[in-house]
Short mmCIF file of C-alpha atoms in Angstrom, two decimals:
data_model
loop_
_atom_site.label_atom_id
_atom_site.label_comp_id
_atom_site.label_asym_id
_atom_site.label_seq_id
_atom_site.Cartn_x
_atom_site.Cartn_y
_atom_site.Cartn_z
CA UNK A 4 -11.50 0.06 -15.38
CA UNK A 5 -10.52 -3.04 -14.50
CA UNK A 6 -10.69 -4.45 -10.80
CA UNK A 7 -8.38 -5.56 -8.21
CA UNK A 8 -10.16 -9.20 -6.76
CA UNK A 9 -10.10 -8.84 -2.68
CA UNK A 10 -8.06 -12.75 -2.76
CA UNK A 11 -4.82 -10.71 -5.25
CA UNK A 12 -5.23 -7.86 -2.06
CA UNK A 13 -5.18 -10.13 0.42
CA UNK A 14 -2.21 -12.01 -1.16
CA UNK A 15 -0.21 -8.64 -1.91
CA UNK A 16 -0.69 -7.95 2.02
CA UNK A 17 -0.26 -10.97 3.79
CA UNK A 18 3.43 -11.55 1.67
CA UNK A 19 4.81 -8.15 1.61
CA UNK A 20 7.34 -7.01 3.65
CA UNK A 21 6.42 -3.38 5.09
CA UNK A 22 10.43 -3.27 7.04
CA UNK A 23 11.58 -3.89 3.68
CA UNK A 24 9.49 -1.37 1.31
CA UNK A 25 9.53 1.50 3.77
CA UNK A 26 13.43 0.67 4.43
CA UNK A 27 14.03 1.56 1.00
CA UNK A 28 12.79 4.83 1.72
CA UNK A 29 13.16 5.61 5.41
CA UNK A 30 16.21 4.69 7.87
CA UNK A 31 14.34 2.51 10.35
CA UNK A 32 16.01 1.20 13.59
CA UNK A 33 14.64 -1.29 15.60
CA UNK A 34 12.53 -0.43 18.67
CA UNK A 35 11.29 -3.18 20.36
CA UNK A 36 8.64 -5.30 18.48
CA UNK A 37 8.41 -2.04 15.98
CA UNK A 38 10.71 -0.29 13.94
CA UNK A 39 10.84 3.65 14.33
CA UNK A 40 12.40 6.71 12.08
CA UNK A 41 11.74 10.19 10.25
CA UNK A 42 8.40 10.65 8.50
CA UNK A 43 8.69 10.64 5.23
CA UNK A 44 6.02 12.62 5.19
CA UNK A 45 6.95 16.10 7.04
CA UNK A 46 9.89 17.21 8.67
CA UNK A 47 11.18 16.48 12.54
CA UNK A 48 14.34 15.79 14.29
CA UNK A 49 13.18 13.42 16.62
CA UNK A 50 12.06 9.92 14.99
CA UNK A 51 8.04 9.44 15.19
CA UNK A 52 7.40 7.19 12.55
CA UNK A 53 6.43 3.63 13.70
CA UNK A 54 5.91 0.52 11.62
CA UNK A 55 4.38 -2.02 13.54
CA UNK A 56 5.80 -6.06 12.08
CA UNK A 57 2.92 -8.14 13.52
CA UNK A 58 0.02 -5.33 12.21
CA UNK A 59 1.57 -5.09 8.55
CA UNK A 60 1.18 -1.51 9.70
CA UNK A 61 3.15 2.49 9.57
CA UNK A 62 1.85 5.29 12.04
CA UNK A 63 3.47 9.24 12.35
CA UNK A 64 2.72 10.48 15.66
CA UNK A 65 3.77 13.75 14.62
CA UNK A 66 1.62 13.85 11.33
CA UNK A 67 -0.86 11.36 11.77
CA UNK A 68 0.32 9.59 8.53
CA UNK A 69 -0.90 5.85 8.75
CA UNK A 70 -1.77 2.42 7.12
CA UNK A 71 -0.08 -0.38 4.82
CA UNK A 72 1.75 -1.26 2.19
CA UNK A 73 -0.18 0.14 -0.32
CA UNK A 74 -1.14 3.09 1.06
CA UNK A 75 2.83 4.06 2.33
CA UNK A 76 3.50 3.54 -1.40
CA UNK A 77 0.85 5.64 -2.87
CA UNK A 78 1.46 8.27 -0.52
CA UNK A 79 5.33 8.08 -0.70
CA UNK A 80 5.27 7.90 -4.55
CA UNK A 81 2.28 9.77 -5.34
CA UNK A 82 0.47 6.35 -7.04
CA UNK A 83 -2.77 5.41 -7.56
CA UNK A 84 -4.28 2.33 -5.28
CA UNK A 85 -4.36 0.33 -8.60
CA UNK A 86 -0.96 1.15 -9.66
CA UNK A 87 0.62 0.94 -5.97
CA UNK A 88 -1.08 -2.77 -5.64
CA UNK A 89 0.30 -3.51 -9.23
CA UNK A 90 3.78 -2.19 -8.38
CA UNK A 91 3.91 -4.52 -5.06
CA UNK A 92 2.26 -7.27 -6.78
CA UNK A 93 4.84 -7.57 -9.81
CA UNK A 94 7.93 -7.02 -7.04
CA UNK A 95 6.05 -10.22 -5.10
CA UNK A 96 5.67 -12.23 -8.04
CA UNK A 97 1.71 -12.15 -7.98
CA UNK A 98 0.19 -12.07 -10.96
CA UNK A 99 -2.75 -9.45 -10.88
CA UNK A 100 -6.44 -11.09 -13.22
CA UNK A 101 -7.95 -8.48 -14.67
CA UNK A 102 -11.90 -8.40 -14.50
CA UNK A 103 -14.49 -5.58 -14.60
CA UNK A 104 -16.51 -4.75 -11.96
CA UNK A 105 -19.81 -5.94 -12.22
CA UNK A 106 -21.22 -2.59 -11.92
CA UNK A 107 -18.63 -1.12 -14.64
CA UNK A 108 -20.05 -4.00 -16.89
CA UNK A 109 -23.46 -2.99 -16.18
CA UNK A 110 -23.05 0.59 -16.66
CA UNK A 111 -21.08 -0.20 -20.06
CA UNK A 112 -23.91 -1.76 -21.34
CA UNK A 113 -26.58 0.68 -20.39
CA UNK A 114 -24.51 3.66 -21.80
CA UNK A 115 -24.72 1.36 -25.35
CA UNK A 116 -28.25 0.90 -24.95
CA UNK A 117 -28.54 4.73 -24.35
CA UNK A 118 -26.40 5.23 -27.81
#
């Protein structure tokens, strides 16, 4: 399988805007610096959810539920990292290289040898 590069991560992070993908999802009010409202992720009355603008960061203190971007997407929309980065990448306009791994590569050629 093809690999993410760290620089297309990077990018996909540092340009995203985490008020804007979890507000599609969640009603968030501002609080602050942060924005607060109901986890998506279980159910409660009283707002817990926190997503933090300077971090690039969400955190449930009722669940526990944490992280960025990415991770609010593949946990929000069942995805896999790849397809979560892809999904936020084409949205952003960033164009995601494909590449192998270097390990993949060298594992595909050893299982040929093997053949």
């Amino acid at each position: 399988m093809a690999r993410i590069p760290e620089e297309t991560l990077q990018a996909i992070r540092d340009r995203v805007d985490l008020v804007d993908l979890i507000g599609r999802h969640v009603n968030l009010k501002k609080a602050g610096r942060n924005f607060v409202g109901l986890c998506p992720f279980h159910q409660e009355k009283t707002p817990s959810f926190n997503v933090n603008v300077e971090r690039q960061i969400f955190h449930c203190f009722g669940c526990g539920e944490g992280g960025n971007a990415i991770s609010f997407l593949m946990k929000h929309e069942n995805l896999t990292f790849p397809e979560a980065a892809r999904t936020i990448a084409r949205e952003l306009g960033i164009e995601v290289p494909e590449r192998e791994s270097s390990g993949e590569a060298g594992l595909s050629e050893r299982l040929r040898a093997a053949n």
